[in-house]
Coordinates of C-alpha atoms and ligand atoms in Angstrom, one line a residue:
Chain A
M78 CA -83.2 93.0 20.4
T79 CA -84.8 93.8 17.1
E80 CA -87.8 91.6 16.4
M81 CA -87.4 89.3 13.4
K82 CA -90.3 88.6 11.1
A83 CA -90.8 87.6 7.5
T84 CA -92.4 90.2 5.2
R85 CA -94.8 87.5 4.0
D86 CA -96.2 87.3 7.5
G87 CA -97.1 91.0 7.2
Y88 CA -99.0 90.2 4.0
G89 CA -100.9 87.3 5.5
E90 CA -101.9 89.4 8.6
A91 CA -103.1 92.2 6.4
L92 CA -105.2 89.9 4.3
V93 CA -106.9 88.6 7.4
E94 CA -107.6 92.2 8.6
L95 CA -108.9 93.0 5.1
G96 CA -111.1 89.9 5.3
K97 CA -112.7 91.4 8.4
T98 CA -113.0 95.0 7.2
N99 CA -113.6 94.8 3.5
P100 CA -116.2 92.3 2.2
K101 CA -115.0 93.0 -1.4
V102 CA -111.6 91.4 -0.8
V103 CA -111.2 87.9 -2.1
V104 CA -108.1 85.8 -2.3
L105 CA -106.9 83.3 -4.8
G106 CA -104.2 80.7 -4.4
A107 CA -102.2 78.4 -6.6
D108 CA -101.2 75.5 -4.3
L109 CA -98.8 77.6 -2.3
T110 CA -101.3 79.1 0.2
D111 CA -99.3 78.3 3.4
S112 CA -96.0 79.6 2.0
T113 CA -97.6 82.8 0.8
R114 CA -99.5 83.1 4.1
T115 CA -102.8 83.4 2.2
L116 CA -103.9 80.2 4.1
W117 CA -104.6 82.5 7.1
F118 CA -107.3 84.2 5.1
A119 CA -108.5 81.0 3.5
E120 CA -109.1 79.4 7.0
K121 CA -111.1 82.4 8.3
F122 CA -113.0 83.3 5.1
P123 CA -113.4 80.1 3.1
D124 CA -116.2 81.5 1.0
R125 CA -114.0 84.3 -0.3
F126 CA -111.0 82.1 -1.0
F127 CA -110.6 80.4 -4.3
E128 CA -108.0 77.6 -4.8
I129 CA -107.1 77.5 -8.5
G130 CA -104.4 74.8 -8.3
I131 CA -101.0 75.0 -10.0
A132 CA -102.3 77.2 -12.7
E133 CA -100.9 80.7 -12.4
Q134 CA -102.1 82.0 -15.7
D135 CA -105.7 80.9 -15.0
M136 CA -105.4 82.3 -11.5
L137 CA -104.5 85.8 -12.8
N138 CA -107.3 85.9 -15.2
T139 CA -109.8 84.5 -12.9
A140 CA -108.8 87.3 -10.5
A141 CA -109.3 89.7 -13.5
G142 CA -112.9 88.3 -13.9
L143 CA -113.6 88.7 -10.2
S144 CA -112.4 92.3 -10.3
L145 CA -114.8 92.9 -13.2
T146 CA -117.6 92.0 -10.8
G147 CA -116.4 94.6 -8.2
K148 CA -114.4 92.3 -6.0
I149 CA -110.9 93.2 -4.9
P150 CA -108.9 90.0 -5.6
F151 CA -105.5 89.4 -4.1
V152 CA -103.5 86.7 -5.9
S153 CA -100.2 85.3 -4.7
T154 CA -97.6 82.7 -5.4
Y155 CA -93.8 82.9 -5.9
G156 CA -92.6 85.9 -7.8
V157 CA -91.1 83.8 -10.6
F158 CA -94.3 82.0 -11.2
I159 CA -96.5 85.0 -11.1
A160 CA -94.5 87.9 -12.7
G161 CA -92.8 85.5 -15.0
R162 CA -95.2 82.8 -16.0
A163 CA -98.3 84.9 -16.0
W164 CA -96.7 88.1 -17.3
D165 CA -98.8 88.3 -20.5
Q166 CA -102.0 87.8 -18.4
I167 CA -100.9 90.7 -16.1
R168 CA -100.0 92.8 -19.1
T169 CA -102.8 92.4 -21.5
T170 CA -105.8 91.5 -19.4
I171 CA -105.0 93.3 -16.1
C172 CA -102.8 96.3 -16.8
Y173 CA -104.1 97.3 -20.2
A174 CA -107.6 97.5 -18.8
N175 CA -106.4 98.8 -15.4
L176 CA -108.2 96.1 -13.6
N177 CA -108.3 96.1 -9.8
V178 CA -106.1 93.0 -9.2
K179 CA -103.6 92.9 -6.4
I180 CA -100.6 90.7 -6.8
G181 CA -98.5 89.4 -3.9
G182 CA -95.2 88.1 -5.2
A183 CA -93.5 85.9 -2.6
H184 CA -90.0 84.6 -2.4
G185 CA -88.3 87.7 -3.8
G186 CA -84.5 87.7 -3.8
V187 CA -81.7 85.3 -3.2
S188 CA -82.5 85.2 0.5
V189 CA -85.1 82.6 -0.4
G190 CA -82.1 80.3 0.3
P191 CA -81.7 76.6 -0.3
D192 CA -84.5 76.2 -3.0
G193 CA -82.0 77.9 -5.3
A194 CA -82.3 79.8 -8.5
T195 CA -85.6 78.4 -9.8
H196 CA -87.4 79.8 -6.8
Q197 CA -85.5 83.0 -6.2
A198 CA -87.3 85.8 -8.1
L199 CA -84.7 88.3 -9.2
E200 CA -86.5 89.9 -12.2
E201 CA -90.0 90.9 -11.1
I202 CA -89.3 94.6 -10.4
T203 CA -88.2 95.0 -14.0
L204 CA -91.0 92.9 -15.3
M205 CA -93.7 94.7 -13.4
R206 CA -92.5 98.3 -13.5
V207 CA -92.4 98.3 -17.2
L208 CA -96.2 97.9 -17.4
P209 CA -98.4 101.0 -17.6
N210 CA -101.0 101.3 -14.8
M211 CA -99.0 98.9 -12.6
K212 CA -97.8 100.1 -9.1
V213 CA -94.9 98.3 -7.6
I214 CA -94.1 98.2 -3.9
V215 CA -91.2 96.5 -2.2
P216 CA -91.6 96.9 1.5
C217 CA -88.7 96.8 3.9
D218 CA -90.1 94.8 6.7
A219 CA -93.2 93.0 7.9
I220 CA -94.9 96.0 9.3
E221 CA -94.4 98.0 6.1
T222 CA -95.7 95.0 4.1
Y223 CA -98.8 95.0 6.2
K224 CA -99.4 98.7 5.5
A225 CA -98.6 98.3 1.8
T226 CA -101.2 95.5 1.6
M227 CA -103.8 97.5 3.3
K228 CA -103.1 100.4 1.0
A229 CA -103.2 98.2 -2.1
A230 CA -106.8 97.3 -1.3
E231 CA -107.7 101.0 -1.0
I232 CA -106.4 102.2 -4.4
K233 CA -107.8 101.4 -7.8
G234 CA -105.9 99.4 -10.3
P235 CA -103.2 96.7 -10.3
V236 CA -100.6 96.6 -7.6
Y237 CA -97.6 94.3 -7.2
I238 CA -96.2 93.8 -3.7
R239 CA -92.9 91.9 -3.4
F240 CA -92.1 90.1 -0.2
G241 CA -89.6 87.6 1.1
R242 CA -89.4 84.2 2.7
E243 CA -86.9 84.7 5.5
K244 CA -87.3 86.4 8.9
I245 CA -85.7 89.8 8.7
P246 CA -85.4 92.6 11.3
V247 CA -88.5 94.7 11.8
I248 CA -87.1 98.2 11.4
T249 CA -90.3 100.3 11.3
K250 CA -93.0 100.8 13.9
K251 CA -96.7 100.7 13.6
D252 CA -96.8 104.5 13.6
T253 CA -94.0 105.0 11.1
P254 CA -95.7 106.9 8.2
F255 CA -96.2 104.9 5.0
K256 CA -97.3 106.8 2.0
L257 CA -97.6 105.1 -1.4
G258 CA -95.2 106.8 -3.8
K259 CA -93.4 108.7 -1.1
A260 CA -89.9 107.7 0.0
A261 CA -89.0 107.7 3.6
T262 CA -85.7 109.0 4.9
F263 CA -84.6 106.6 7.6
R264 CA -81.3 108.3 8.3
E265 CA -80.1 111.8 7.5
G266 CA -76.7 112.3 5.8
K267 CA -74.9 114.7 3.6
D268 CA -72.0 112.9 1.8
V269 CA -73.9 110.1 0.0
S270 CA -77.4 108.7 -0.3
L271 CA -78.1 105.0 0.0
I272 CA -81.4 104.4 -1.8
A273 CA -82.8 101.0 -1.1
C274 CA -85.9 98.8 -1.1
G275 CA -86.9 95.6 0.7
Y276 CA -84.4 93.9 2.9
M277 CA -81.6 96.1 1.5
V278 CA -82.9 99.0 3.5
C279 CA -81.7 97.1 6.6
E280 CA -78.3 96.4 5.0
S281 CA -78.1 100.1 4.1
L282 CA -78.7 101.2 7.6
K283 CA -75.9 98.9 8.8
A284 CA -73.6 100.3 6.1
A285 CA -74.4 103.8 7.2
E286 CA -73.3 102.9 10.7
K287 CA -70.1 101.6 9.4
L288 CA -69.6 104.6 7.2
E289 CA -70.1 107.0 10.1
K290 CA -67.2 105.4 11.9
K291 CA -65.2 106.1 8.8
G292 CA -66.3 109.8 8.9
V293 CA -68.8 109.4 6.0
S294 CA -72.3 110.7 6.5
A295 CA -74.7 108.6 4.6
R296 CA -78.4 109.3 4.0
V297 CA -80.6 106.2 3.9
I298 CA -83.7 106.4 1.9
N299 CA -86.4 103.7 2.0
L300 CA -87.8 103.9 -1.5
H301 CA -90.5 101.2 -1.0
T302 CA -92.6 102.4 -3.9
I303 CA -90.8 101.8 -7.2
K304 CA -93.7 102.9 -9.2
P305 CA -94.9 105.6 -9.1
I306 CA -91.4 106.7 -8.1
D307 CA -90.7 109.6 -5.7
K308 CA -88.7 111.8 -8.1
E309 CA -88.6 114.6 -5.6
A310 CA -86.8 112.6 -2.9
I311 CA -84.3 111.2 -5.5
I312 CA -83.5 114.6 -7.0
K313 CA -83.2 116.1 -3.5
A314 CA -80.8 113.3 -2.5
A315 CA -78.7 113.9 -5.7
K316 CA -78.6 117.7 -5.0
E317 CA -77.9 117.5 -1.3
T318 CA -75.5 114.5 -1.2
G319 CA -74.0 114.5 -4.7
A320 CA -73.6 110.7 -4.9
I321 CA -76.0 107.8 -4.8
V322 CA -75.7 104.1 -4.2
A323 CA -78.9 102.1 -5.2
C324 CA -79.4 98.8 -3.3
E325 CA -81.7 96.0 -4.3
E326 CA -82.0 92.2 -3.9
H327 CA -82.8 91.9 -7.6
Q328 CA -81.1 92.0 -11.0
I329 CA -79.5 95.4 -11.5
M330 CA -80.5 95.4 -15.2
G331 CA -83.8 97.2 -15.6
G332 CA -84.6 96.9 -11.9
F333 CA -84.8 99.2 -8.9
G334 CA -81.4 100.9 -9.3
S335 CA -82.3 101.5 -13.0
A336 CA -85.5 103.2 -12.0
V337 CA -83.6 105.5 -9.6
A338 CA -81.0 106.2 -12.3
E339 CA -83.7 107.2 -14.8
V340 CA -84.6 110.0 -12.5
V341 CA -81.1 111.0 -11.6
V342 CA -79.8 111.1 -15.1
E343 CA -82.6 113.2 -16.5
N344 CA -82.8 115.6 -13.6
Y345 CA -79.6 116.0 -11.7
P346 CA -76.8 113.7 -12.8
V347 CA -74.5 112.6 -10.0
P348 CA -72.2 109.6 -9.8
M349 CA -74.0 106.4 -8.9
R350 CA -73.2 102.8 -8.0
F351 CA -75.5 99.8 -8.0
I352 CA -75.7 97.0 -5.4
G353 CA -77.7 94.1 -6.7
I354 CA -77.5 90.9 -8.7
Q355 CA -75.0 91.2 -11.5
D356 CA -76.5 89.3 -14.3
R357 CA -76.4 85.9 -12.7
F358 CA -78.9 83.3 -11.6
G359 CA -79.3 82.5 -7.9
E360 CA -77.8 79.6 -6.0
S361 CA -78.6 77.3 -3.2
G362 CA -77.3 78.2 0.2
T363 CA -78.3 79.8 3.5
P364 CA -79.8 83.3 3.1
E365 CA -76.8 84.8 5.0
E366 CA -74.3 82.9 2.7
L367 CA -76.1 84.1 -0.3
I368 CA -76.3 87.7 0.7
K369 CA -72.5 87.6 0.9
E370 CA -72.1 85.5 -2.2
F371 CA -74.0 88.0 -4.3
N372 CA -72.2 91.0 -2.8
L373 CA -75.3 92.4 -1.1
D374 CA -74.2 92.9 2.4
S375 CA -73.4 96.1 4.3
S376 CA -69.6 95.8 3.7
D377 CA -70.3 95.6 -0.1
I378 CA -72.3 98.8 0.2
V379 CA -69.5 100.4 2.1
K380 CA -67.1 99.5 -0.7
A381 CA -69.5 100.9 -3.3
V382 CA -69.8 104.2 -1.3
E383 CA -66.0 104.5 -1.1
E384 CA -65.9 103.9 -4.9
V385 CA -68.6 106.4 -5.7
L386 CA -67.1 109.1 -3.5
K387 CA -64.0 109.1 -5.6
H388 CA -66.1 110.2 -8.6
K389 CA -68.1 112.8 -6.8
H390 CA -68.1 116.2 -8.5
G391 CA -66.1 119.0 -7.0
Chain B
M217 CA -135.5 85.0 -15.3
E218 CA -137.4 86.8 -18.0
K219 CA -138.3 84.7 -21.0
K220 CA -137.2 86.2 -24.2
K221 CA -139.3 85.8 -27.3
R222 CA -137.5 84.1 -30.1
P223 CA -136.9 86.4 -33.0
D224 CA -138.0 85.4 -36.5
I225 CA -135.3 83.0 -37.9
K226 CA -135.6 84.4 -41.4
E227 CA -135.1 87.9 -40.1
L228 CA -132.0 86.8 -38.3
E229 CA -130.7 85.1 -41.4
K230 CA -131.1 88.3 -43.3
E231 CA -129.4 90.2 -40.5
A232 CA -126.5 87.7 -40.6
T233 CA -126.0 88.5 -44.2
E234 CA -126.0 92.3 -43.5
I235 CA -123.5 91.7 -40.7
R236 CA -121.2 89.8 -43.1
K237 CA -121.4 92.7 -45.6
D238 CA -120.5 95.2 -42.8
I239 CA -117.5 93.0 -41.9
I240 CA -116.3 92.9 -45.5
K241 CA -116.7 96.7 -45.8
M242 CA -115.0 97.6 -42.5
L243 CA -112.1 95.2 -43.2
G244 CA -111.8 96.6 -46.7
E245 CA -111.7 100.1 -45.3
A246 CA -109.2 99.2 -42.6
G247 CA -107.0 97.4 -45.1
S248 CA -106.1 94.8 -42.5
G249 CA -107.8 92.5 -40.0
H250 CA -109.3 89.0 -39.7
P251 CA -112.1 88.0 -42.1
G252 CA -112.0 84.2 -41.7
G253 CA -113.0 83.8 -38.1
S254 CA -115.1 86.9 -38.1
L255 CA -117.3 85.4 -40.8
S256 CA -117.5 82.0 -39.2
S257 CA -118.7 83.4 -35.9
V258 CA -121.6 85.5 -37.2
E259 CA -124.5 83.2 -36.3
I260 CA -122.9 82.4 -32.9
L261 CA -122.9 86.1 -32.0
T262 CA -126.2 86.8 -33.7
G263 CA -127.9 84.2 -31.6
L264 CA -126.4 85.8 -28.5
Y265 CA -127.0 89.5 -29.2
Y266 CA -130.4 89.2 -31.0
Y267 CA -131.8 86.5 -28.7
K268 CA -130.1 85.2 -25.6
L269 CA -128.1 88.0 -24.0
R270 CA -129.8 90.4 -21.6
Y271 CA -128.3 93.8 -22.0
N272 CA -129.1 97.5 -22.5
P273 CA -126.9 99.3 -24.9
K274 CA -127.9 102.6 -23.3
K275 CA -126.7 101.3 -19.9
P276 CA -123.7 99.2 -20.8
D277 CA -122.8 99.0 -17.1
W278 CA -126.2 97.7 -16.0
P279 CA -125.1 95.3 -13.1
D280 CA -127.5 92.5 -14.0
R281 CA -126.6 92.3 -17.7
D282 CA -125.4 89.0 -19.1
R283 CA -121.7 89.1 -19.9
F284 CA -120.1 88.2 -23.2
I285 CA -116.3 87.6 -23.2
L286 CA -114.7 87.5 -26.6
S287 CA -111.7 85.4 -26.0
K288 CA -110.5 85.3 -29.7
G289 CA -110.2 89.0 -29.9
H290 CA -109.0 89.1 -33.5
V291 CA -112.6 88.5 -34.7
C292 CA -113.8 91.8 -33.2
P293 CA -115.1 93.0 -36.6
S294 CA -118.1 90.7 -36.2
L295 CA -118.6 91.8 -32.5
Y296 CA -118.2 95.5 -33.4
T297 CA -120.7 95.2 -36.3
I298 CA -123.3 93.5 -34.1
M299 CA -122.7 96.0 -31.2
A300 CA -123.3 98.9 -33.6
R301 CA -126.4 97.3 -35.1
C302 CA -127.7 96.6 -31.5
G303 CA -127.3 100.3 -30.6
Y304 CA -124.0 100.5 -28.6
F305 CA -122.5 103.1 -31.0
P306 CA -123.3 104.7 -34.4
K307 CA -122.8 102.4 -37.4
E308 CA -120.7 105.0 -39.2
E309 CA -118.0 104.4 -36.6
L310 CA -117.4 100.9 -38.0
M311 CA -115.4 102.5 -40.7
T312 CA -112.9 103.8 -38.2
L313 CA -111.7 100.2 -37.4
R314 CA -108.0 100.0 -36.7
K315 CA -107.5 103.7 -37.4
L316 CA -105.6 106.1 -35.1
H317 CA -107.7 107.3 -32.1
S318 CA -110.6 104.9 -33.0
R319 CA -112.6 103.3 -30.3
L320 CA -112.5 100.2 -32.4
Q321 CA -109.0 99.0 -31.8
G322 CA -107.5 96.2 -33.9
H323 CA -108.2 94.0 -30.9
P324 CA -110.9 95.1 -28.4
H325 CA -110.1 97.5 -25.6
M326 CA -112.7 97.8 -22.9
L327 CA -111.5 101.2 -21.7
Y328 CA -112.2 102.7 -25.2
L329 CA -115.5 101.2 -26.0
S330 CA -118.3 100.7 -23.4
G331 CA -120.1 97.5 -23.9
L332 CA -116.9 95.5 -24.2
E333 CA -116.4 93.4 -21.0
T334 CA -112.7 92.9 -21.4
S335 CA -109.6 93.8 -23.4
C336 CA -108.4 90.8 -25.4
G337 CA -106.1 89.7 -28.2
S338 CA -103.7 87.4 -26.5
L339 CA -105.3 84.1 -27.1
G340 CA -106.1 81.6 -24.3
Q341 CA -107.2 84.1 -21.6
G342 CA -110.9 84.7 -22.0
L343 CA -112.2 81.5 -20.4
S344 CA -110.4 82.2 -17.2
I345 CA -111.8 85.7 -17.1
A346 CA -115.3 84.3 -17.7
N347 CA -114.8 81.9 -14.8
G348 CA -113.9 84.8 -12.5
I349 CA -117.0 86.7 -13.5
A350 CA -119.1 83.6 -13.0
L351 CA -117.7 83.1 -9.6
G352 CA -118.3 86.8 -8.8
A353 CA -121.9 86.5 -9.9
R354 CA -122.4 83.5 -7.7
M355 CA -120.9 85.3 -4.7
D356 CA -123.3 88.2 -5.3
K357 CA -126.2 85.9 -5.8
K358 CA -126.9 87.4 -9.2
D359 CA -128.6 85.4 -11.9
Y360 CA -126.8 86.9 -14.9
R361 CA -125.1 84.5 -17.2
V362 CA -121.6 84.6 -18.7
Y363 CA -120.8 83.6 -22.3
C364 CA -117.3 83.2 -23.8
L365 CA -116.3 82.6 -27.4
L366 CA -113.1 80.8 -28.2
G367 CA -111.4 79.8 -31.4
D368 CA -110.7 76.2 -32.0
G369 CA -107.0 76.8 -32.6
E370 CA -107.0 78.9 -29.5
T371 CA -107.6 75.8 -27.4
D372 CA -104.0 74.8 -28.2
E373 CA -103.2 77.1 -25.2
G374 CA -102.6 75.3 -21.9
Q375 CA -104.4 78.0 -20.0
V376 CA -107.7 77.1 -21.7
W377 CA -107.5 73.7 -20.1
E378 CA -106.6 75.2 -16.7
A379 CA -109.7 77.2 -17.1
A380 CA -111.7 74.1 -18.2
M381 CA -110.8 72.5 -15.0
T382 CA -111.6 75.5 -12.9
A383 CA -115.0 75.9 -14.4
S384 CA -115.9 72.3 -13.8
H385 CA -114.3 72.2 -10.3
Y386 CA -116.5 75.2 -9.3
K387 CA -119.6 73.8 -11.2
L388 CA -120.1 77.0 -13.0
N389 CA -123.5 76.4 -14.6
N390 CA -123.9 80.1 -15.1
L391 CA -121.2 79.8 -17.7
C392 CA -121.6 78.9 -21.3
A393 CA -118.6 78.7 -23.7
I394 CA -118.7 78.3 -27.4
I395 CA -115.9 77.0 -29.6
D396 CA -116.0 78.3 -33.2
R397 CA -115.0 75.0 -34.7
N398 CA -114.0 76.2 -38.1
R399 CA -111.1 73.7 -38.2
L400 CA -108.6 76.3 -39.3
Q401 CA -106.0 78.4 -37.5
I402 CA -103.1 80.4 -39.1
D403 CA -100.7 77.7 -40.1
G404 CA -103.4 75.5 -41.5
F405 CA -105.9 72.9 -40.4
T406 CA -106.1 72.4 -36.7
E407 CA -105.7 68.7 -37.1
D408 CA -102.4 69.2 -38.9
V409 CA -101.1 72.0 -36.6
M410 CA -102.0 70.4 -33.3
K411 CA -104.6 67.7 -33.2
L412 CA -107.7 68.7 -31.3
E413 CA -110.0 65.7 -31.8
S414 CA -111.9 64.5 -30.2
V415 CA -113.0 67.9 -29.1
K416 CA -116.3 66.7 -27.7
E417 CA -114.9 63.9 -25.6
R418 CA -112.1 66.1 -24.3
W419 CA -114.5 68.7 -23.0
A420 CA -116.9 66.1 -21.7
S421 CA -114.0 64.4 -19.9
F422 CA -113.1 67.7 -18.2
G423 CA -116.6 67.7 -16.7
W424 CA -118.5 69.9 -19.1
H425 CA -121.9 69.5 -20.6
V426 CA -121.2 69.5 -24.4
I427 CA -123.5 70.4 -27.2
E428 CA -122.6 70.0 -30.8
I429 CA -124.3 72.1 -33.4
D430 CA -124.2 73.5 -36.9
G431 CA -122.8 76.9 -36.0
H432 CA -124.4 78.5 -39.0
N433 CA -127.9 77.3 -38.2
I434 CA -129.5 80.1 -36.1
K435 CA -132.2 77.8 -34.7
E436 CA -129.6 75.3 -33.5
V437 CA -127.5 78.1 -32.0
M438 CA -130.5 79.5 -30.1
D439 CA -131.6 76.0 -29.0
A440 CA -128.1 75.4 -27.7
Y441 CA -128.1 78.6 -25.6
D442 CA -131.4 77.5 -24.1
E443 CA -130.1 74.1 -23.3
A444 CA -127.0 75.5 -21.7
E445 CA -129.2 77.7 -19.5
R446 CA -131.2 74.6 -18.4
T447 CA -128.1 72.7 -17.5
K448 CA -127.4 72.3 -13.8
G449 CA -124.2 71.6 -11.9
K450 CA -121.7 72.0 -14.7
P451 CA -120.6 74.5 -17.3
T452 CA -121.7 74.1 -20.9
M453 CA -119.5 74.0 -24.0
I454 CA -121.1 74.5 -27.4
I455 CA -119.0 73.1 -30.2
A456 CA -120.3 75.1 -33.2
H457 CA -119.2 73.5 -36.4
T458 CA -118.6 76.3 -38.8
I459 CA -116.9 77.3 -42.1
K460 CA -114.1 79.8 -41.8
G461 CA -114.8 82.7 -44.2
K462 CA -118.5 81.6 -44.4
G463 CA -120.5 83.5 -47.0
V464 CA -117.7 84.5 -49.3
S465 CA -116.9 81.6 -51.5
F466 CA -113.3 82.5 -52.3
M467 CA -112.6 82.9 -48.5
E468 CA -114.4 79.7 -47.4
D469 CA -112.2 77.1 -45.8
K470 CA -109.0 78.8 -46.6
A471 CA -106.3 79.4 -44.0
E472 CA -105.0 82.2 -46.2
W473 CA -108.0 84.3 -45.4
H474 CA -107.4 84.2 -41.6
G475 CA -105.7 87.5 -41.3
V476 CA -105.8 89.4 -44.6
A477 CA -108.3 92.0 -45.5
P478 CA -110.0 92.0 -48.9
K479 CA -109.2 94.8 -51.2
G480 CA -110.5 96.4 -54.4
E481 CA -112.3 93.9 -56.6
Q482 CA -112.3 91.3 -53.9
I483 CA -114.4 93.6 -51.7
E484 CA -116.9 94.1 -54.6
L485 CA -117.0 90.4 -55.4
A486 CA -117.6 89.5 -51.8
L487 CA -120.4 92.1 -51.4
K488 CA -121.9 91.0 -54.7
E489 CA -122.0 87.4 -53.6
L490 CA -123.5 88.3 -50.2
N491 CA -126.1 90.5 -51.9
M492 CA -127.1 87.7 -54.1
K493 CA -127.2 85.3 -51.3
P494 CA -130.7 83.7 -51.6
T495 CA -132.8 83.8 -48.5
K496 CA -134.0 80.5 -47.0
E497 CA -137.4 81.4 -48.5
Q498 CA -136.0 81.8 -51.9
L499 CA -134.2 78.5 -51.6
E500 CA -137.3 76.7 -50.5
E501 CA -139.2 78.2 -53.4
A502 CA -136.4 77.1 -55.7
E503 CA -136.6 73.7 -54.3
G504 CA -140.3 73.7 -55.0
Ligands
TPP705 C1 -101.2 84.0 -27.3 C2 -101.3 84.3 -28.8 N1 -100.5 83.6 -29.6 C3 -100.6 83.9 -31.0 C4 -101.5 84.8 -31.4 C5 -101.6 85.1 -32.9 N2 -102.9 84.5 -33.5 C6 -103.9 85.3 -33.8 S1 -105.2 84.5 -34.4 C7 -104.4 83.0 -34.3 C8 -105.1 81.8 -34.8 C9 -106.3 81.5 -34.1 O1 -107.0 80.5 -34.6 P1 -108.4 80.1 -34.0 O2 -108.4 80.2 -32.6 O3 -108.9 78.8 -34.6 O4 -109.3 81.4 -34.5 P2 -110.2 81.5 -35.8 O5 -110.0 80.3 -36.7 O6 -111.6 81.6 -35.3 O7 -109.8 82.8 -36.4 C10 -103.1 83.2 -33.8 C11 -102.1 82.1 -33.7 C12 -102.3 85.5 -30.5 N3 -103.2 86.4 -30.9 N4 -102.2 85.2 -29.2
MG706 MG1 -110.2 78.3 -36.1

């Protein structure tokens, strides 16, 4: 059986490890420390944890100030409250000056579940990738989130890491290579490429299984780093498979699929389809129900593939 | 902590007039910018850069320097002028303000001009940054101090009050903030736009040590910085009562001069007035 684990747990574990190995790392919280798993760091390293209260804008800029003294601050709360409410702080104070602030955006996607639309971040990829100097990572499972978090501490400048609330299958291993800005091909295929991030990598792998039974060979690419984007892998996929379906648990507009399309259109145009949220707010429900409700599951991907194949050149 | 000798007050007053002239000239050359709040903050910044702040313009990254965070970024003309006069960059460069490829951006950018601690221009953010630096200093057991200048209108922003709580919660006595209380913002008087009074009681109730001064009286400004440094267990807020557009009669106390540069005759008139400005000595003589 595949192990199930929430990506936020990978974040929390990495912060604890960083606490042990890198004295410069500090963590800030905004009254959601348990839920973002930063509590694990706070309990072990109370002198390097700063509770700021329900004050996201203040938290982001306090982190900016700490980074100016050489610390490596990690700030976290739910994606809506961080990427949305504190966007101007992230833009003008952090990104403009390329400050070394790491942002953990929790509760990404509709799979947050019953809390509903107010708490389901569906816009952060768009909001963050549009900012110069920002790097955006959407890891596909807990192990990859751990690696992304460790990597974020190593590199200079602002990083946004998106993670989710629910337990999802762990599909990578400790020794699966993770390179920032380098896509990983999780399954070879020649008829179509499924390019995905976050939980949608898992749904894409399921879709590829189903497609194989239908005689369609689908490549599955885990494009965990949305910025800087791996142009090479995308262009290669366009050339070699001739059709692309981009899959994200996020608004299609301006988001992950748009980032992929920007590369495709300019370099090697091939037919594309987009799996993602279609200009709607989220809803309450169980994660499984919502994945279906918003047409994000593997059978939706299969349908999109069948559709895109009809438009494939030659 | 090294004791700094107090500079001669008359000299500083003369310097303040020169700074005002530079501000008028650079804004005139730029053709746009913010004279009102630049002129009202001159003595506040003079007291810092000519007396209180420990820094080395040749080593702007000196780790033990005191930090000054300009939260109201639009008044950078007064900061730029003072930085140039204190040796951070050549004075001639002041005339490049707001021009393409200038290090002197319309609102300060730390990656372009060393000596700036942050990039700012979106109001309400500086105090939180100052808090972060003050926390970092404490973690590193450093004794440098952090100063932050806010506009009074700027304190409409909710984030300022978030930061006010954070500073007092963490007892940041290495932090001293100053409000340039010129009673004006863009749309008019602060009390008409969004009532701020009682400023003193508000900050005190947030747990700050509050000092009220005449923000154009250099001695009071320097005294306030000293008092802030002596204050234990809480951050200090200096409410500096000032006149927006101070020193140029036709700009004084006028919301219209918040964000419009003087041109042509206005520049000449302003400079003439500042040139004629009697020194304290002359005033005392005149008073007999
Ligand atoms: C977040 C934000 N909102 C609006 C503005 C536009 N703005 C620039 S200056 C200003 C008024 C500031 O008034 P005050 O803080 O009193 O400054 P001063 O009087 O010292 O010039 C405004 C609204 C801004 N720069 N940032
Ligand atoms: Mg004002």
